[in-house]
Structure formats: structure tokens, C-alpha cells
Backbone as numpy.savetxt, mean C-alpha at the origin, in Angstrom:
# Nx Ny Nz CAx CAy CAz Cx Cy Cz
-19.78 -11.08 -1.50 -18.77 -11.86 -2.32 -17.98 -10.34 -2.89
-16.64 -10.53 -3.05 -15.98 -9.47 -3.86 -15.93 -9.75 -5.17
-15.87 -9.02 -6.31 -15.82 -9.45 -7.64 -14.39 -10.17 -7.82
-14.55 -11.19 -8.78 -13.30 -11.72 -8.98 -12.24 -10.97 -9.71
-11.05 -11.27 -9.40 -9.96 -10.32 -10.23 -9.27 -11.55 -10.88
-9.15 -11.06 -12.13 -8.70 -12.06 -13.23 -7.50 -11.03 -13.85
-6.09 -11.66 -14.17 -5.11 -10.74 -14.57 -4.31 -11.88 -15.75
-4.34 -11.65 -16.99 -3.77 -12.17 -17.86 -2.72 -11.12 -18.55
-1.47 -11.94 -18.93 -0.47 -11.17 -19.38 0.53 -11.98 -19.99
1.40 -11.23 -21.15 2.09 -11.95 -22.00 3.30 -11.09 -21.94
4.77 -11.52 -22.23 6.17 -10.75 -22.38 6.81 -11.23 -23.44
7.38 -10.15 -24.26 7.90 -10.35 -25.38 9.27 -9.77 -25.33
10.32 -10.47 -25.99 11.74 -10.03 -25.89 11.97 -9.05 -26.96
12.93 -8.29 -27.07 13.51 -7.16 -28.01 13.17 -7.59 -29.48
13.10 -8.86 -29.68 12.90 -9.47 -31.25 11.58 -9.27 -31.59
10.71 -9.43 -30.59 9.21 -9.56 -30.83 8.69 -10.84 -30.54
9.47 -11.79 -29.86 9.26 -13.11 -29.95 8.45 -13.21 -28.48
7.56 -14.13 -28.33 6.82 -14.48 -27.29 7.72 -15.39 -26.17
8.10 -14.85 -24.94 8.74 -15.29 -24.11 7.93 -15.92 -22.85
7.09 -15.20 -22.41 6.13 -15.80 -21.33 4.74 -15.39 -21.13
3.98 -16.10 -20.75 2.66 -15.88 -20.61 1.81 -16.52 -19.38
1.02 -15.83 -18.81 0.35 -16.37 -17.32 -0.93 -15.80 -16.90
-1.75 -16.58 -16.19 -3.15 -16.15 -15.79 -3.03 -16.19 -14.43
-3.54 -15.42 -13.58 -3.48 -15.45 -12.01 -5.13 -15.02 -11.95
-5.78 -15.50 -11.06 -7.33 -15.25 -10.92 -7.48 -15.46 -9.30
-8.19 -14.40 -8.61 -8.50 -14.43 -7.29 -9.81 -14.24 -6.99
-10.41 -15.25 -6.14 -11.92 -15.25 -5.80 -11.74 -14.68 -3.99
-12.74 -14.04 -3.76 -12.79 -13.73 -2.11 -14.18 -13.18 -1.92
-14.53 -13.81 -0.68 -15.57 -13.51 0.05 -15.29 -13.03 1.45
-16.14 -11.73 1.55 -15.73 -11.19 3.09 -17.24 -10.84 3.68
-17.01 -11.35 5.05 -17.90 -11.25 6.29 -17.57 -10.40 7.35
-18.49 -9.57 7.82 -18.32 -8.67 8.82 -19.63 -8.53 9.62
-19.52 -8.53 11.07 -20.74 -8.30 12.01 -20.07 -7.15 12.93
-21.01 -6.10 13.07 -20.98 -5.11 14.26 -22.10 -5.64 15.31
-21.33 -5.80 16.72 -21.83 -6.38 17.66 -21.85 -5.22 18.90
-23.05 -4.39 19.12 -22.98 -3.31 20.44 -23.25 -4.06 21.56
-22.17 -4.13 22.12 -22.12 -4.86 23.72 -22.68 -3.97 24.78
-22.66 -2.62 24.47 -23.23 -1.57 25.43 -23.07 -0.41 24.86
-23.83 0.76 25.46 -23.70 1.93 24.72 -22.36 2.44 24.34
-21.23 1.96 25.07 -19.98 2.50 25.01 -18.97 1.69 24.32
-19.45 0.20 24.14 -18.54 -0.55 23.50 -19.20 -1.23 22.32
-18.21 -1.48 21.21 -18.72 -2.10 19.98 -17.58 -3.05 19.63
-18.06 -4.25 19.10 -17.18 -5.38 18.70 -17.28 -5.47 17.16
-16.45 -5.81 16.44 -16.39 -5.96 15.18 -15.64 -7.19 14.76
-16.33 -8.20 14.26 -15.96 -9.46 13.80 -16.00 -9.64 12.35
-14.98 -9.95 11.75 -14.99 -10.24 10.29 -13.83 -11.40 9.82
-14.26 -11.98 8.47 -13.32 -12.90 7.98 -13.22 -12.91 6.62
-12.12 -13.01 5.77 -12.34 -13.14 4.50 -11.75 -14.32 3.87
-12.13 -14.85 2.93 -11.78 -16.10 2.20 -11.03 -15.63 0.80
-9.97 -16.00 0.71 -9.44 -15.93 -0.85 -8.82 -17.14 -1.19
-9.05 -17.32 -2.57 -8.66 -18.52 -3.41 -7.64 -18.06 -4.44
-6.33 -18.16 -4.56 -5.57 -17.67 -5.58 -5.30 -18.85 -6.72
-5.42 -18.56 -7.75 -4.88 -19.63 -8.76 -4.01 -19.12 -9.83
-3.19 -19.84 -10.40 -2.39 -19.58 -11.45 -2.57 -20.72 -12.69
-2.55 -20.30 -13.85 -3.02 -21.15 -14.77 -2.27 -20.67 -15.97
-1.83 -21.62 -17.18 -1.30 -21.30 -18.43 -0.04 -20.45 -18.51
0.71 -20.85 -17.48 1.93 -20.24 -17.08 3.02 -20.96 -17.82
3.68 -20.24 -19.12 4.83 -20.77 -20.00 5.83 -19.78 -19.93
7.20 -20.31 -19.69 8.02 -19.53 -19.66 9.22 -20.13 -20.53
9.77 -19.50 -21.52 10.59 -19.63 -22.84 10.42 -21.15 -23.15
9.19 -21.34 -23.26 8.72 -22.63 -23.74 8.50 -24.03 -22.86
8.76 -23.32 -21.50 8.53 -24.67 -20.34 7.05 -24.29 -19.71
6.65 -25.24 -19.58 5.09 -25.32 -19.15 5.27 -25.23 -17.41
4.70 -24.17 -16.71 4.62 -24.18 -15.43 3.53 -24.70 -14.74
3.67 -25.80 -13.82 2.43 -26.54 -13.45 1.50 -25.41 -12.68
0.20 -25.30 -13.01 -0.99 -24.54 -12.49 -0.82 -24.76 -10.93
-1.29 -23.62 -9.95 -1.29 -23.67 -8.46 -2.48 -23.00 -8.23
-2.83 -23.75 -7.18 -4.15 -23.15 -6.42 -3.99 -22.99 -4.86
-4.13 -21.96 -4.20 -3.92 -21.55 -2.71 -5.11 -21.04 -2.15
-5.47 -21.47 -1.11 -6.87 -20.62 -0.55 -6.37 -20.55 0.93
-6.81 -19.38 1.53 -6.61 -18.85 2.77 -7.88 -18.24 3.38
-7.80 -18.57 4.80 -8.92 -17.58 5.63 -8.26 -16.76 6.56
-8.84 -15.35 6.39 -8.15 -14.19 7.35 -9.13 -13.67 8.29
-9.04 -14.13 9.25 -10.08 -13.50 10.42 -9.45 -12.24 11.01
-10.32 -11.41 11.36 -10.05 -9.99 12.07 -11.17 -9.65 13.15
-10.61 -9.05 14.18 -11.43 -8.57 15.37 -11.03 -7.28 15.67
-12.01 -6.39 16.05 -11.71 -5.00 16.21 -12.69 -4.71 17.68
-11.95 -3.99 18.83 -13.02 -3.59 19.71 -12.70 -2.15 20.10
-14.02 -1.42 19.92 -13.94 0.06 20.05 -14.65 0.35 21.43
-13.87 1.23 22.31 -14.71 1.80 23.46 -14.68 3.38 23.35
-15.94 3.96 23.53 -16.15 5.20 23.73 -16.06 5.73 25.19
-14.89 6.25 25.65 -14.70 6.62 27.07 -15.59 7.79 27.32
-15.60 8.67 26.41 -16.61 10.06 26.84 -16.59 10.45 25.33
-17.28 11.70 25.28 -17.53 12.29 24.00 -16.31 12.74 23.33
-15.30 12.90 24.13 -13.86 13.03 23.04 -13.00 11.97 22.81
-13.21 10.98 23.69 -12.31 10.04 23.52 -12.64 8.64 23.01
-12.23 8.06 21.96 -12.63 6.61 21.64 -11.26 5.70 21.65
-11.17 4.66 22.37 -10.06 3.66 22.28 -10.55 2.65 21.31
-9.39 1.96 20.84 -9.80 0.85 20.11 -8.35 0.01 19.87
-8.81 -1.51 19.74 -7.70 -2.50 19.62 -8.17 -3.69 18.49
-7.12 -3.99 17.72 -7.66 -4.57 16.60 -6.46 -6.01 16.37
-6.94 -7.01 15.90 -6.07 -7.93 15.39 -6.52 -8.61 14.23
-5.83 -9.03 13.45 -6.10 -9.95 12.20 -5.28 -10.36 11.50
-5.42 -11.14 10.23 -4.48 -11.50 9.27 -5.08 -10.99 7.93
-3.88 -11.27 7.02 -4.13 -10.74 5.78 -3.40 -11.57 4.88
-3.75 -11.78 3.64 -3.29 -12.53 2.29 -2.98 -11.87 1.25
-1.63 -11.67 1.03 -1.45 -10.92 -0.37 -0.67 -11.95 -1.39
-1.35 -12.15 -2.52 -0.68 -13.05 -3.60 0.31 -12.51 -4.58
1.02 -13.21 -4.91 2.09 -12.61 -5.86 1.40 -12.06 -7.23
2.19 -11.35 -7.99 1.57 -10.84 -9.20 2.14 -11.63 -10.28
1.75 -11.41 -11.61 2.03 -12.16 -12.90 3.67 -11.73 -12.86
4.03 -10.33 -12.48 5.46 -9.83 -12.91 6.35 -10.78 -11.83
5.90 -11.21 -10.93 6.76 -11.81 -9.77 6.83 -13.33 -10.17
5.70 -13.79 -10.96 6.00 -15.30 -10.98 6.28 -15.91 -12.40
6.31 -14.76 -13.33 6.39 -15.05 -14.70 7.33 -14.31 -15.60
7.27 -12.93 -15.49 8.32 -12.07 -16.45 9.55 -11.98 -15.80
10.47 -11.92 -16.90 11.98 -11.70 -16.46 12.31 -10.11 -16.78
13.20 -9.60 -16.05 13.61 -8.22 -16.52 15.21 -8.14 -16.57
15.82 -7.08 -16.48 17.19 -7.02 -16.68 17.59 -6.84 -15.11
18.39 -7.83 -14.58 18.54 -7.76 -12.99 17.64 -8.30 -12.25
16.56 -8.74 -12.78 15.54 -8.92 -11.90 14.44 -10.09 -12.70
14.68 -11.41 -12.02 14.26 -12.74 -12.62 12.96 -13.02 -11.82
11.90 -13.57 -12.74 10.84 -14.08 -11.96 11.07 -15.33 -11.30
10.02 -15.68 -10.24 10.17 -16.91 -9.41 8.68 -17.56 -9.23
8.48 -18.50 -10.15 7.32 -19.17 -10.42 7.05 -20.04 -8.91
7.91 -20.23 -8.18 7.58 -20.92 -6.79 7.31 -20.01 -5.77
7.06 -18.64 -5.73 6.79 -17.93 -4.92 5.18 -18.08 -4.24
5.30 -17.95 -2.71 4.01 -18.14 -2.05 3.32 -16.80 -1.61
2.08 -16.86 -1.66 1.60 -15.94 -1.03 1.90 -15.23 0.20
2.09 -13.91 0.27 2.54 -13.38 1.68 1.22 -13.53 2.71
1.48 -13.92 3.94 0.44 -13.96 4.88 0.97 -13.07 6.22
-0.09 -11.99 6.67 0.32 -10.97 7.44 -0.52 -11.27 8.64
0.18 -11.08 9.72 -0.67 -11.01 11.25 -0.26 -9.68 11.69
-1.45 -8.81 11.76 -1.27 -7.41 12.51 -1.91 -7.21 13.62
-1.20 -6.18 14.58 -1.94 -6.03 15.82 -1.82 -4.29 16.00
-2.78 -3.79 16.49 -3.00 -2.40 16.38 -3.67 -1.96 17.42
-3.46 -0.82 18.16 -4.09 -0.31 19.41 -3.76 1.33 19.30
-5.16 1.95 19.49 -4.86 3.33 19.18 -6.22 4.30 19.74
-6.39 5.42 19.66 -7.12 6.24 20.04 -7.65 7.47 18.98
-8.85 7.66 19.10 -9.40 8.93 18.36 -9.98 9.88 19.35
-9.11 11.24 19.30 -9.36 12.33 20.09 -10.13 13.39 19.61
-11.29 13.90 20.04 -11.97 14.62 19.25 -11.76 16.07 20.57
-10.97 17.14 20.22 -10.61 18.18 21.13 -11.91 19.13 20.79
-12.51 19.15 19.40 -13.60 19.97 19.48 -14.33 19.49 18.12
-15.63 20.02 18.07 -16.14 19.46 16.69 -15.39 19.80 15.32
-14.15 20.68 15.33 -13.61 20.71 14.39 -12.44 20.26 14.29
-11.83 19.73 15.31 -10.39 19.19 15.30 -10.49 17.48 16.02
-9.88 16.64 15.21 -9.80 15.23 15.56 -8.23 14.73 15.45
-7.91 13.89 16.42 -6.42 13.66 16.38 -6.81 11.98 16.23
-5.86 11.26 15.84 -5.46 9.80 15.64 -4.21 9.23 15.99
-3.95 8.75 17.18 -3.00 8.13 17.60 -3.00 6.44 17.75
-1.86 5.89 16.81 -1.87 4.33 17.05 -0.69 3.62 16.82
-0.50 2.71 17.38 0.66 1.91 17.50 0.35 0.53 16.83
1.20 0.00 16.08 1.01 -1.29 15.36 2.18 -2.05 15.24
1.70 -3.30 15.21 2.90 -4.46 14.75 2.50 -5.47 13.61
3.28 -5.68 12.62 2.84 -6.51 11.47 4.01 -7.48 11.57
3.42 -8.95 11.66 4.43 -9.96 11.45 4.24 -10.72 9.76
5.25 -10.52 9.12 4.98 -10.79 7.70 5.75 -12.36 7.37
4.95 -13.50 6.96 5.64 -14.59 6.56 5.46 -14.64 5.07
6.75 -15.03 4.22 6.89 -15.10 2.86 6.83 -13.53 2.43
7.36 -12.56 2.90 7.46 -11.37 2.23 8.25 -11.54 0.85
7.53 -10.98 -0.13 8.28 -10.96 -1.49 8.90 -9.61 -1.56
10.45 -9.80 -1.98 11.30 -8.92 -2.27 12.15 -9.22 -3.20
12.77 -7.96 -3.75 13.74 -8.22 -4.87 15.42 -8.56 -4.04
15.70 -9.76 -4.57 17.14 -10.23 -4.08 18.14 -9.75 -5.08
18.80 -8.86 -4.69 19.93 -8.25 -5.64 21.14 -9.09 -5.76
21.17 -10.16 -4.95 22.46 -11.02 -5.02 21.91 -11.95 -6.17
20.83 -12.69 -6.22 20.38 -13.85 -7.15 19.66 -12.91 -8.27
19.26 -11.76 -8.04 18.72 -10.91 -9.09 17.25 -11.25 -9.58
16.59 -11.71 -8.25 15.18 -12.40 -8.82 14.54 -12.45 -7.48
13.20 -12.29 -7.80 12.48 -12.23 -6.48 12.38 -13.31 -5.51
12.61 -13.20 -4.25 12.83 -14.39 -3.28 11.85 -13.93 -2.07
11.90 -14.70 -1.19 11.02 -14.43 -0.04 11.68 -14.62 1.42
11.17 -13.95 2.34 11.94 -14.06 3.57 10.67 -13.54 4.72
10.88 -13.86 5.93 9.89 -13.39 7.03 10.47 -12.16 7.53
9.55 -11.25 7.86 9.79 -9.99 8.41 8.85 -9.61 9.62
9.22 -8.44 10.09 8.37 -7.80 11.27 8.41 -6.25 11.02
7.40 -5.59 11.29 7.35 -3.99 11.14 6.54 -3.61 12.24
7.48 -2.64 13.02 6.77 -2.00 14.31 6.81 -0.68 13.72
5.60 -0.07 14.51 5.74 1.69 14.09 4.48 2.17 14.75
4.49 3.33 14.56 3.12 4.25 15.05 2.75 5.32 14.31
1.61 5.65 14.29 0.87 6.87 13.35 0.33 7.85 14.06
0.44 9.20 13.92 0.00 10.30 14.27 -0.79 11.07 13.42
-1.91 11.53 13.49 -2.75 12.18 12.46 -3.61 13.21 13.04
-3.38 14.47 12.60 -4.09 15.66 13.03 -5.17 16.11 11.78
-6.48 16.28 12.17 -7.53 16.97 11.19 -8.10 18.14 11.87
-8.19 19.37 10.88 -8.79 20.46 11.64 -9.56 21.07 10.57
-10.72 21.75 11.05 -11.68 22.53 9.90 -11.40 23.82 10.44
-10.59 24.81 9.66 -10.35 26.05 10.09 -11.65 26.89 9.93
-12.37 26.72 8.61 -13.60 27.32 8.35 -14.45 26.62 7.62
-15.63 26.91 7.34 -16.85 26.33 6.48 -16.12 25.64 5.22
-15.17 26.49 4.62 -14.55 26.27 3.44 -13.15 25.50 3.47
-12.65 25.67 4.50 -10.97 25.48 4.48 -10.75 24.32 5.34
-10.23 23.37 4.98 -10.05 21.99 6.08 -8.55 21.64 5.50
-7.91 20.96 6.68 -6.57 20.41 6.60 -6.29 19.20 7.33
-5.04 18.57 7.30 -4.76 17.43 7.94 -3.20 17.34 7.58
-2.59 16.36 8.73 -1.26 16.05 8.84 -0.91 14.63 9.25
-0.19 13.86 8.56 -0.22 12.34 9.21 1.42 12.08 8.99
2.01 11.50 10.23 3.12 11.03 10.41 3.22 9.77 10.53
3.80 8.85 9.97 4.08 7.30 10.13 5.38 7.12 10.24
5.96 6.20 11.23 7.04 5.82 11.63 7.15 4.03 11.43
8.06 3.40 10.71 8.12 2.16 10.48 9.52 1.88 10.80
9.41 0.90 11.78 10.96 0.12 11.99 10.98 -1.50 11.56
11.47 -1.71 10.40 11.26 -3.11 10.01 12.52 -3.57 9.92
12.24 -5.10 9.91 13.60 -6.15 9.93 13.11 -7.35 9.32
13.90 -7.97 8.74 13.88 -9.38 8.37 14.10 -10.11 9.78
13.32 -11.19 9.97 13.28 -12.12 11.03 13.88 -13.33 10.85
13.78 -13.69 9.41 14.23 -15.16 8.84 14.51 -14.88 7.66
15.97 -15.14 7.29 16.43 -14.94 5.97 17.31 -16.06 5.40
16.55 -17.16 4.81 17.04 -18.41 4.70 18.30 -17.97 3.57
18.13 -17.34 2.62 18.73 -17.10 1.74 20.45 -16.68 1.77
20.21 -15.79 3.05 21.57 -15.00 3.11 21.43 -15.09 4.65
21.64 -15.83 5.71 21.41 -15.48 7.06 22.29 -14.14 7.68
23.10 -13.74 6.92 23.79 -12.39 7.45 22.90 -11.24 7.33
21.85 -11.39 6.47 20.82 -10.27 6.19 19.98 -10.20 7.48
19.63 -11.28 8.37 18.50 -11.24 9.37 19.02 -10.26 10.29
17.85 -9.39 10.50 18.00 -8.19 11.37 18.04 -6.94 10.53
18.39 -6.92 9.25 18.38 -5.76 8.33 16.80 -5.34 7.94
16.96 -4.16 7.66 15.57 -3.52 7.10 15.40 -3.83 5.94
13.79 -3.89 5.78 13.15 -4.42 4.58 13.57 -3.26 3.38
14.02 -3.64 2.29 14.30 -2.81 1.29 13.08 -1.86 0.96
13.23 -0.78 0.43 12.40 0.19 -0.37 11.19 0.81 0.72
11.12 0.34 2.13 10.54 0.77 2.97 11.00 1.96 3.89
10.32 3.42 3.73 11.01 4.16 4.30 10.74 4.18 5.67
11.71 4.79 6.84 11.41 4.78 8.33 10.56 5.76 8.55
10.45 6.97 7.82 9.68 7.98 8.13 8.73 8.49 7.08
7.52 8.79 7.00 6.63 9.24 6.02 5.76 10.41 6.68
5.91 11.77 6.08 4.94 12.81 6.64 4.19 13.13 5.35
2.79 13.41 5.57 2.14 13.68 4.55 1.08 14.77 5.23
0.95 16.00 4.41 0.01 17.00 5.02 -0.73 17.43 3.69
-1.86 18.04 4.27 -2.59 18.86 2.76 -3.86 19.74 3.18
-4.34 20.56 2.55 -5.48 21.21 2.58 -6.40 21.30 1.57
-7.66 21.41 1.88 -8.58 21.19 0.73 -9.60 22.65 0.94
-9.58 23.45 -0.13 -10.62 24.69 -0.05 -11.77 24.57 -1.02
-12.88 24.44 -0.52 -14.16 24.42 -1.41 -15.13 25.31 -1.28
-15.26 26.06 -2.20 -16.43 27.22 -2.06 -17.26 27.41 -3.61
-18.47 27.35 -3.33 -19.42 27.31 -4.54 -19.05 26.13 -5.25
-18.40 26.24 -6.73 -18.45 25.44 -7.55 -16.71 24.94 -7.64
-15.85 25.65 -7.00 -14.35 25.50 -7.09 -13.94 24.74 -5.82
-12.82 23.80 -6.11 -12.38 23.12 -5.07 -10.84 22.98 -5.31
-10.28 23.19 -4.38 -8.56 23.28 -4.53 -7.91 22.39 -3.45
-7.14 21.39 -3.86 -6.35 20.45 -3.08 -4.93 20.70 -3.05
-4.46 20.93 -2.00 -2.69 20.88 -1.99 -2.45 20.02 -0.93
-1.46 19.15 -1.54 -0.72 18.00 -0.95 0.81 17.82 -0.82
1.22 17.76 0.34 2.85 17.80 0.38 3.12 16.16 0.93
4.28 15.47 0.66 4.65 14.46 1.08 5.98 14.45 1.14
6.51 14.03 2.52 7.96 13.69 2.78 8.17 12.11 2.95
9.17 11.76 2.08 9.42 10.06 2.14 10.67 10.27 2.68
11.03 9.73 3.63 12.42 9.35 4.25 13.34 8.31 3.61
14.47 8.24 4.01 15.46 7.23 3.35 14.90 5.86 3.54
15.43 5.06 2.71 15.04 3.80 2.66 16.13 2.85 1.96
16.50 1.99 2.28 17.34 0.97 1.57 16.94 0.13 0.16
17.94 0.11 -0.82 17.21 -0.65 -1.76 17.76 -1.81 -2.06
18.62 -2.30 -1.29 18.72 -3.69 -1.21 18.85 -4.46 0.03
18.95 -5.88 0.01 18.57 -6.46 1.18 19.85 -6.41 2.35
21.42 -6.20 1.55 22.19 -6.00 2.64 22.52 -4.84 3.53
21.33 -3.89 2.85 21.18 -2.48 3.59 22.53 -1.54 3.10
23.04 -1.66 2.08 24.48 -0.97 1.38 24.11 0.21 0.63
22.87 -0.11 -0.22 22.65 0.88 -0.92 21.12 1.56 -0.62
21.15 2.93 -0.86 19.82 3.61 -0.07 19.14 4.38 -1.25
17.98 4.68 -1.12 17.19 5.79 -1.68 17.00 6.94 -1.01
17.63 8.18 -1.66 17.63 9.27 -0.76 16.02 9.97 -0.37
15.84 10.60 0.63 14.80 11.09 1.09 14.45 12.15 0.13
13.16 12.56 -0.16 12.50 13.53 -0.90 11.22 14.11 -0.56
10.95 15.10 -0.89 9.63 16.02 -0.57 9.04 16.54 -2.05
7.71 15.95 -2.23 6.90 16.39 -3.23 5.67 17.08 -2.64
5.44 18.21 -3.74 4.12 18.74 -3.61 3.22 18.68 -4.64
1.91 18.57 -4.71 0.99 18.47 -5.48 -0.19 19.50 -5.50
-0.79 20.05 -6.47 -2.26 20.88 -6.44 -2.96 20.43 -7.46
-4.33 20.41 -7.09 -5.39 20.22 -7.91 -6.47 20.95 -7.75
-6.77 21.91 -8.94 -7.89 22.72 -8.88 -8.97 22.10 -9.65
-10.26 22.18 -9.10 -11.53 21.37 -9.59 -12.67 22.48 -9.80
-13.22 22.43 -10.92 -14.43 23.42 -11.26 -15.61 22.49 -11.62
-16.57 22.45 -11.02 -17.87 21.86 -11.12 -18.63 22.63 -12.24
-18.45 22.14 -13.28 -19.44 22.53 -14.54 -20.93 22.49 -14.38
-21.15 21.32 -13.90 -22.72 20.96 -13.68 -22.67 19.69 -12.35
-23.73 19.22 -12.18 -23.76 18.26 -11.37 -23.16 16.88 -11.79
-22.99 16.52 -12.97 -22.42 15.52 -13.63 -21.11 15.84 -14.41
-20.53 16.97 -14.42 -19.54 17.03 -15.20 -18.51 18.08 -14.39
-17.27 17.83 -14.47 -16.25 18.73 -13.80 -14.93 18.66 -14.75
-14.33 19.81 -14.26 -13.08 20.11 -15.10 -11.97 20.27 -14.21
-10.68 19.46 -14.14 -9.71 19.69 -13.24 -8.35 19.90 -13.78
-7.52 20.96 -13.45 -6.04 21.32 -13.49 -5.34 20.70 -12.50
-4.50 19.82 -12.56 -3.57 19.11 -11.86 -2.13 19.43 -11.97
-1.39 19.71 -10.98 0.31 19.76 -11.44 0.77 18.79 -10.22
1.45 17.87 -10.62 2.27 17.06 -9.87 3.87 17.46 -9.70
4.34 17.34 -8.55 5.50 17.83 -8.46 5.94 19.30 -8.74
5.22 19.95 -7.86 5.24 21.40 -8.37 6.53 22.11 -8.54
7.52 21.62 -7.49 8.79 22.14 -7.50 9.70 21.41 -8.13
9.37 20.55 -9.14 10.33 20.01 -9.99 11.32 19.09 -9.50
10.86 18.49 -8.32 11.99 17.75 -7.45 12.47 16.51 -8.35
13.93 16.43 -8.21 14.56 15.51 -9.04 14.78 14.08 -7.67
14.09 12.93 -7.84 14.33 12.04 -7.12 14.14 10.53 -7.73
14.48 9.56 -7.22 14.39 8.21 -7.73 13.32 7.67 -6.79
12.36 6.52 -7.67 11.37 6.04 -6.94 10.90 4.65 -7.21
10.31 3.99 -6.44 9.97 2.52 -6.94 8.69 2.61 -7.68
8.54 2.11 -8.69 7.22 1.93 -9.65 7.30 0.58 -9.88
6.15 -0.17 -9.52 5.86 -1.62 -9.76 7.28 -2.47 -9.51
7.85 -2.79 -10.48 9.26 -3.77 -10.33 10.44 -2.70 -10.47
10.40 -1.31 -10.50 11.43 -0.88 -11.16 12.17 0.39 -10.22
13.28 0.65 -10.38 13.61 1.84 -9.84 13.90 3.00 -10.77
13.06 4.14 -10.86 13.23 4.93 -12.15 13.27 6.25 -11.24
13.79 7.29 -12.31 13.55 8.75 -11.76 12.29 9.26 -11.97
11.87 9.97 -11.07 10.61 10.68 -11.06 10.36 11.66 -12.42
9.50 11.94 -12.82 9.36 12.53 -14.35 9.30 13.86 -14.10
9.62 14.47 -12.91 9.67 16.07 -12.83 8.02 16.51 -12.87
8.20 17.88 -12.98 6.83 18.53 -12.72 5.83 18.11 -13.99
4.73 17.93 -13.72 3.70 17.31 -14.71 2.43 17.79 -14.44
1.78 18.65 -15.27 0.45 19.23 -15.47 -0.51 18.59 -16.48
-1.67 18.35 -16.04 -2.69 17.87 -16.98 -3.87 18.38 -16.63
-4.81 18.23 -17.59 -6.13 18.54 -17.62 -7.08 17.32 -17.61
-8.14 17.37 -16.69 -9.00 16.12 -16.52 -10.47 16.60 -16.88
-11.34 15.96 -17.75 -12.73 16.17 -17.97 -13.51 15.17 -17.43
-14.32 15.00 -16.42 -15.08 13.90 -15.87 -16.44 14.08 -16.24
-17.03 13.10 -16.79 -18.35 13.13 -17.07 -18.98 11.85 -16.41
-20.00 11.88 -15.57 -20.84 11.11 -14.89 -22.11 10.80 -15.84
-22.41 9.49 -15.84 -23.59 9.11 -16.70 -24.51 8.32 -15.54
């Protein structure tokens, strides 16, 4: 059983008056079994039960009826070890993603809440392979498809959260290599071809791309660890994406690099210096419910103590 997740929130207007309150709670149970069919074949079977509840939702003095929705999401995965260097796999499953308090209760400028939102239901399929060229080098190749019912998105015409059905087709390539005992690196490329498959609010948007989801994402990085020092360098390229469901307004692509230097002062104490957006790149990004400009280069110190 997973720990219950309970969220309580309130919203106030500029005058300081309470305009909305809500509580959401999710209870979940997850089970998985690993079945060895033979020395080369392994079957993984699992299922997750979710129960999502809303309560005490009030908007501008109007009481919104409590809701309770439950769902069972099964998953199966088959792995076949062809030889010491190649492992093939195929998986299929379902997932359940509930709305947030911001989705159902809080209104913002140009973005209103929708208390009637239903949880998203995702059916996913994936096939792929893990290739081990040498003990130091591994490669992952995967092709996936996700069918999403009740996708939650920002409707720029109605200026509130709405839902539609969508499909996501894509593939992923990942390469990892250990150059020396101290230095390792990776590179990952993901391609997403998305479209609305059922758009009842505006049928002319059927076939358009899902807003805010980039077609191309490239991530790469390296880690150097020796003695008490660890250095991480990460680069991220985010391709172009549309901001609205009509696909007439877009986000520009951008590249961001981050670095983190960590020193282990003792077994339980470490000090880290991080610099995000090293090159001070100016770009807009989606943060929770808002489109904002990135803060630019940011440096901070972090002291970690384990007890």
C-alpha cells in the first residue's frame, strides 16, 4: 500500500478575501509479481488500485458536491534475454492521473478552474531492447504509444481547464558509457508525435498537436566522482511546442546547461554548489499552470545532513 496523498488548498483574491477552498485525497495500493518462465524469459504482472476523493470544495460561496472515483490499472511486461548482450521487452498497461486542486477549484487570469474534470486514463504500449556492447556501454531503444482519455489541457478559447482524447506516438534512444572508473556519461533522445483524437469542444482542433508537449527532447550529461568530490554536468534541449490547442502560438526551442559540485564532508554530511542555466539562456517555460520566463542563471549552496 502506498502512503495516502492528501492536499488541502485555499485561494484568496487581491483584497485578501477567501475565494476558494478544496481538499483532494488519493489512496493507492500496488501489487507486482515477477514470474521466471525459463532462464531467458521473465514475466512481470502488476496492478494498481486508486481511489480519488474531493471534499469541502467551495468556490465564491458556492458549495461543490464531493466526488469519489476509483480505478484499477493493470500492467504486464515480458522480458526475453536473447544472449548476454541483448534483452528484448514488451509491455502494456493502464494508468490513472487525477486532477489537481488548481485544476478543479482555483481561478487565475485567463485560466479558470473546472470542477467537473475527470481523471485522465492512459493506455500505454511499449516495445524495446537493451543492448550491452561491453561491460562499460549500454544502449536502450524503445518505441511507445499512449492513448489518453480525458486529457486535461488549457483551453485558450474558453480560458479554463478542459478535456479531450489524445494519442502519443514516439520513440526513445539512450546511450550510457563508463569512460573511466571515475567518469561516466549518457545521452537520451525522445521523439513525441502527439495529436488530439477527439475534441468535442472544438472539432476543428481534432488532429492538432497537444499543447506544451515538445516533439524533440535531447538530454545528455556526465558524472565525475573521485574521493570525496562529485561533479555533475547536465544539458537539456527542449524542442518547439505549441501553447494553444489551435496550434497557432508556439514556445521557442531552447538549450539549458546545469552543473553541480558536491563535496562529502563526512558519511552523513555533504556540501554542494549548483549553477542552473549556466549560459543565462532567456526562454519561456511552463511551470504548473503558468507560462513564465525562466529566471536565468541561478547559483545556490546546499548543505545536507542525514540523521
